[in-house]
PDB file of C-alpha atoms in Angstrom:
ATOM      1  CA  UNK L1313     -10.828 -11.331  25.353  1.00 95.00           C
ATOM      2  CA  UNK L1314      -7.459  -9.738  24.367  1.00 96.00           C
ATOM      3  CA  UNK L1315      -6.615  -6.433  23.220  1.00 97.00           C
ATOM      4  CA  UNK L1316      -3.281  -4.919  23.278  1.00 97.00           C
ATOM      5  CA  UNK L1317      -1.728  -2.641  21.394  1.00 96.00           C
ATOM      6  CA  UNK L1318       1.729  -0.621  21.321  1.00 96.00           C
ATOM      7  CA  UNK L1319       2.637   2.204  19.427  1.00 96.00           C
ATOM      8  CA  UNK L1320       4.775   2.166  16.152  1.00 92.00           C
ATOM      9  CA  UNK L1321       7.482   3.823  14.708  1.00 88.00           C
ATOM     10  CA  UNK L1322       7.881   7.716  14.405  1.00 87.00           C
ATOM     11  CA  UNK L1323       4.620   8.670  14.420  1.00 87.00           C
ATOM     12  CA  UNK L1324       3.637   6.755  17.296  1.00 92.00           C
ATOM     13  CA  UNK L1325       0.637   4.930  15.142  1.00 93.00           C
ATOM     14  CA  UNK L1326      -0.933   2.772  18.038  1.00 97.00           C
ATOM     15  CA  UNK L1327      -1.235  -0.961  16.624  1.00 97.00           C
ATOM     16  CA  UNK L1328      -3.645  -3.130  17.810  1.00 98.00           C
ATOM     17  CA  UNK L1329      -3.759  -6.869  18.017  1.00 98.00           C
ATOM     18  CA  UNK L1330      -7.516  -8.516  19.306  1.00 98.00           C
ATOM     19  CA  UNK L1331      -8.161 -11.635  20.096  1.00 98.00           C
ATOM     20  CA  UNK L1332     -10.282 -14.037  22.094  1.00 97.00           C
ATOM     21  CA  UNK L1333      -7.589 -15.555  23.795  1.00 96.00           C
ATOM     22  CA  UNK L1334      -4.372 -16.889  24.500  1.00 96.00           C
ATOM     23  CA  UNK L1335      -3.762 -19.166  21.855  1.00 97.00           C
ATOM     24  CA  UNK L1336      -5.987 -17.715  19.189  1.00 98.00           C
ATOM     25  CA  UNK L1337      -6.679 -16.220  15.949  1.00 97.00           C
ATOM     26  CA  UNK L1338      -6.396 -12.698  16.210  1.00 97.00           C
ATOM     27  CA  UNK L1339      -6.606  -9.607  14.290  1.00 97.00           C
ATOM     28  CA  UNK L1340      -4.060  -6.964  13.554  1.00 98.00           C
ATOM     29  CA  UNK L1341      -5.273  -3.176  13.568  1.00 98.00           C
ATOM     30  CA  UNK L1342      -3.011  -0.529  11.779  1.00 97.00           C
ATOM     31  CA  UNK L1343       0.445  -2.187  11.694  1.00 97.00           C
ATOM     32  CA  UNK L1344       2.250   1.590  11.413  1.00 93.00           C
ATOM     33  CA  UNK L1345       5.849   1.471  10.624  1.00 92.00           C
ATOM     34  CA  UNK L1346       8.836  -0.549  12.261  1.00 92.00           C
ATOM     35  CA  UNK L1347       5.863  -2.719  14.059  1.00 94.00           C
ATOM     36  CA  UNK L1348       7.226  -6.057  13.453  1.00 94.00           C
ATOM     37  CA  UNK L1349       9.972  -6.628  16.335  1.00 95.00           C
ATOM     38  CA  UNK L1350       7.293  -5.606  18.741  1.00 96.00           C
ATOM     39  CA  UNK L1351       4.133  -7.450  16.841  1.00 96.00           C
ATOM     40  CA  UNK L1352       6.207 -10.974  16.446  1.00 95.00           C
ATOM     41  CA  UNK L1353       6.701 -10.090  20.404  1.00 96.00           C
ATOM     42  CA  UNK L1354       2.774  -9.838  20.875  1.00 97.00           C
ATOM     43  CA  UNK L1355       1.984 -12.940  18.735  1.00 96.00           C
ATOM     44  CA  UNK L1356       4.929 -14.936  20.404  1.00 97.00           C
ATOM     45  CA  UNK L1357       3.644 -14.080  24.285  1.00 97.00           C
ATOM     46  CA  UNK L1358       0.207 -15.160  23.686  1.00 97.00           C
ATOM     47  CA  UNK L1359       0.778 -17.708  21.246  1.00 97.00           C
ATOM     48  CA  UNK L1360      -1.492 -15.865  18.692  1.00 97.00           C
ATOM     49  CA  UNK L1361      -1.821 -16.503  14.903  1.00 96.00           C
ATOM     50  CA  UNK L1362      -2.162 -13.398  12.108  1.00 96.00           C
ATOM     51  CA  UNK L1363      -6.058 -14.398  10.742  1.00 97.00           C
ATOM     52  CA  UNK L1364      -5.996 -10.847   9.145  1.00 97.00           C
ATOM     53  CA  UNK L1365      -5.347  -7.123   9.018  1.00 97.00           C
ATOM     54  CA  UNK L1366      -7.554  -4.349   9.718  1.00 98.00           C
ATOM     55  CA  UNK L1367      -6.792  -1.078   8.071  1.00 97.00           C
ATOM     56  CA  UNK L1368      -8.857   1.690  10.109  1.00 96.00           C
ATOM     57  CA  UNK L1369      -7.601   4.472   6.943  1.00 93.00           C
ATOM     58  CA  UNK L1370      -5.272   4.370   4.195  1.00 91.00           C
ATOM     59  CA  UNK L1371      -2.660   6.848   5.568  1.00 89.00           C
ATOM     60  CA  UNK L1372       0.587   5.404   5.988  1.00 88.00           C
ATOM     61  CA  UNK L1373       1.551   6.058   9.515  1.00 89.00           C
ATOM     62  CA  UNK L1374      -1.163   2.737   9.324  1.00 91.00           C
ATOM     63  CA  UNK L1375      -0.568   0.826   6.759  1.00 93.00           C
ATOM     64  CA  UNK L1376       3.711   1.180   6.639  1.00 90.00           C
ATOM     65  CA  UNK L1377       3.963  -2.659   7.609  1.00 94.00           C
ATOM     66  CA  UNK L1378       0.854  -4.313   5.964  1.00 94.00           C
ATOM     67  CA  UNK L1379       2.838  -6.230   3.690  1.00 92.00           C
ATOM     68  CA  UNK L1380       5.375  -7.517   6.457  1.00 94.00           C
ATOM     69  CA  UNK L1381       2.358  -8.509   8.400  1.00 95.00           C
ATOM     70  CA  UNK L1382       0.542 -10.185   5.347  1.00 93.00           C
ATOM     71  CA  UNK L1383       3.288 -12.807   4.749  1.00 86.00           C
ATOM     72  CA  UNK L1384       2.301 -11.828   1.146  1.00 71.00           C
ATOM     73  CA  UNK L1385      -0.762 -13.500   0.483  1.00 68.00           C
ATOM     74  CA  UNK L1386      -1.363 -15.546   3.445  1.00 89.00           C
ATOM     75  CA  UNK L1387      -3.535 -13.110   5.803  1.00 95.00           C
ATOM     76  CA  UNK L1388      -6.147 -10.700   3.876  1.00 96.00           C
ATOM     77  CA  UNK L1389      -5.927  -7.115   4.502  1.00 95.00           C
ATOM     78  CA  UNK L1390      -9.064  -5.006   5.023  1.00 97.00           C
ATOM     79  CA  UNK L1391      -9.418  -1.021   4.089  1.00 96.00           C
ATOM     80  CA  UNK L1392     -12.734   0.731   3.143  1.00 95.00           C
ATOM     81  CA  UNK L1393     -12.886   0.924  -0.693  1.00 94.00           C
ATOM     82  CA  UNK L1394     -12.551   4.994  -0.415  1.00 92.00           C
ATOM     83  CA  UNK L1395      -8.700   4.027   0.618  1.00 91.00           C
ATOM     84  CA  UNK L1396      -7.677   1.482  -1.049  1.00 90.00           C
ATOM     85  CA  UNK L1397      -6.062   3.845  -3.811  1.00 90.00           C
ATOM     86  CA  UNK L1398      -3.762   5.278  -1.165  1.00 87.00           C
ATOM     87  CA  UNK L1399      -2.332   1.101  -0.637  1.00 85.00           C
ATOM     88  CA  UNK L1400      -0.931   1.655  -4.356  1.00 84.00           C
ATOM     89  CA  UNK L1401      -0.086   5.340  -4.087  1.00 82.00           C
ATOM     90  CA  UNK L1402       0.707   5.994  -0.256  1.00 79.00           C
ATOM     91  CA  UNK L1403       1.777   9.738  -1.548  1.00 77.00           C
ATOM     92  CA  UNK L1404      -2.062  10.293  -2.525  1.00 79.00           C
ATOM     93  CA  UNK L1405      -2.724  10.537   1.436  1.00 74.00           C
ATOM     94  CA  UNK L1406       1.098  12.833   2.457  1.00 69.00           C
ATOM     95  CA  UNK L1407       1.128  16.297   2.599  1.00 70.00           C
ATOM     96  CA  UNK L1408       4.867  18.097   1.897  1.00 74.00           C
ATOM     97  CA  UNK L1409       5.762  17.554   5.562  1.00 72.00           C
ATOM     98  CA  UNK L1410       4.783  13.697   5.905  1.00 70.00           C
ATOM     99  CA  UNK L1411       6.983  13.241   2.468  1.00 67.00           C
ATOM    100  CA  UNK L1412       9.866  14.855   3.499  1.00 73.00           C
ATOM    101  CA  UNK L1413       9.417  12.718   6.731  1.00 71.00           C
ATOM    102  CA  UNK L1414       9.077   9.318   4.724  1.00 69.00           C
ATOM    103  CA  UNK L1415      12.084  10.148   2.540  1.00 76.00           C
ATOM    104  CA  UNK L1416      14.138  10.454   5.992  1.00 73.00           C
ATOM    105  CA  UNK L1417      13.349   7.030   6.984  1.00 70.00           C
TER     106      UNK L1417
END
């Protein structure tokens, strides 16, 4: 089994990736912001492949990069049905802090 997992962007949002194996299908837990240069890293070293994306909440410190991750519609995304407003409307989930934090980025 493999499970590794890095923190992203300026929240520090740890990111997951799970898999069986080397050379696997694995799965992608809360891809936060910027999380790509060190994901494609992850997938690369173990010779993974994206079979979907796990969204633990809808707040966007997790879900910054799901599209990025997705390849569009190529790997499903999953979020409990009480979140999956805040994938339209991320601003439903931000307080006036986290905006003014999002509009610096």
């Amino acid at each position: 089994m493999l499970v590794t997992g890095f923190p992203a962007g300026p929240w520090g949002t740890n990111c997951f990736v799970v898999a069986d194996g080397p050379g696997t299908e694995c799965l992608v837990i809360d891809p936060g912001h910027d999380v790509m240069p060190r994901l494609d890293e992850v997938i690369a070293q173990h010779r993974l492949r994206i079979a979907a994306v796990v969204l633990t909440h809808g707040h966007l410190d997790h879900t910054w990069s799901v599209v990025p991750v997705c390849r569009g519609a190529e790997v499903p995304a999953y979020i409990h049905s009480a979140d999956r407003a805040l994938l339209a409307d991320p601003a439903l989930g931000m307080g006036v802090q986290t905006m003014a934090m999002v509009e610096q980025l």
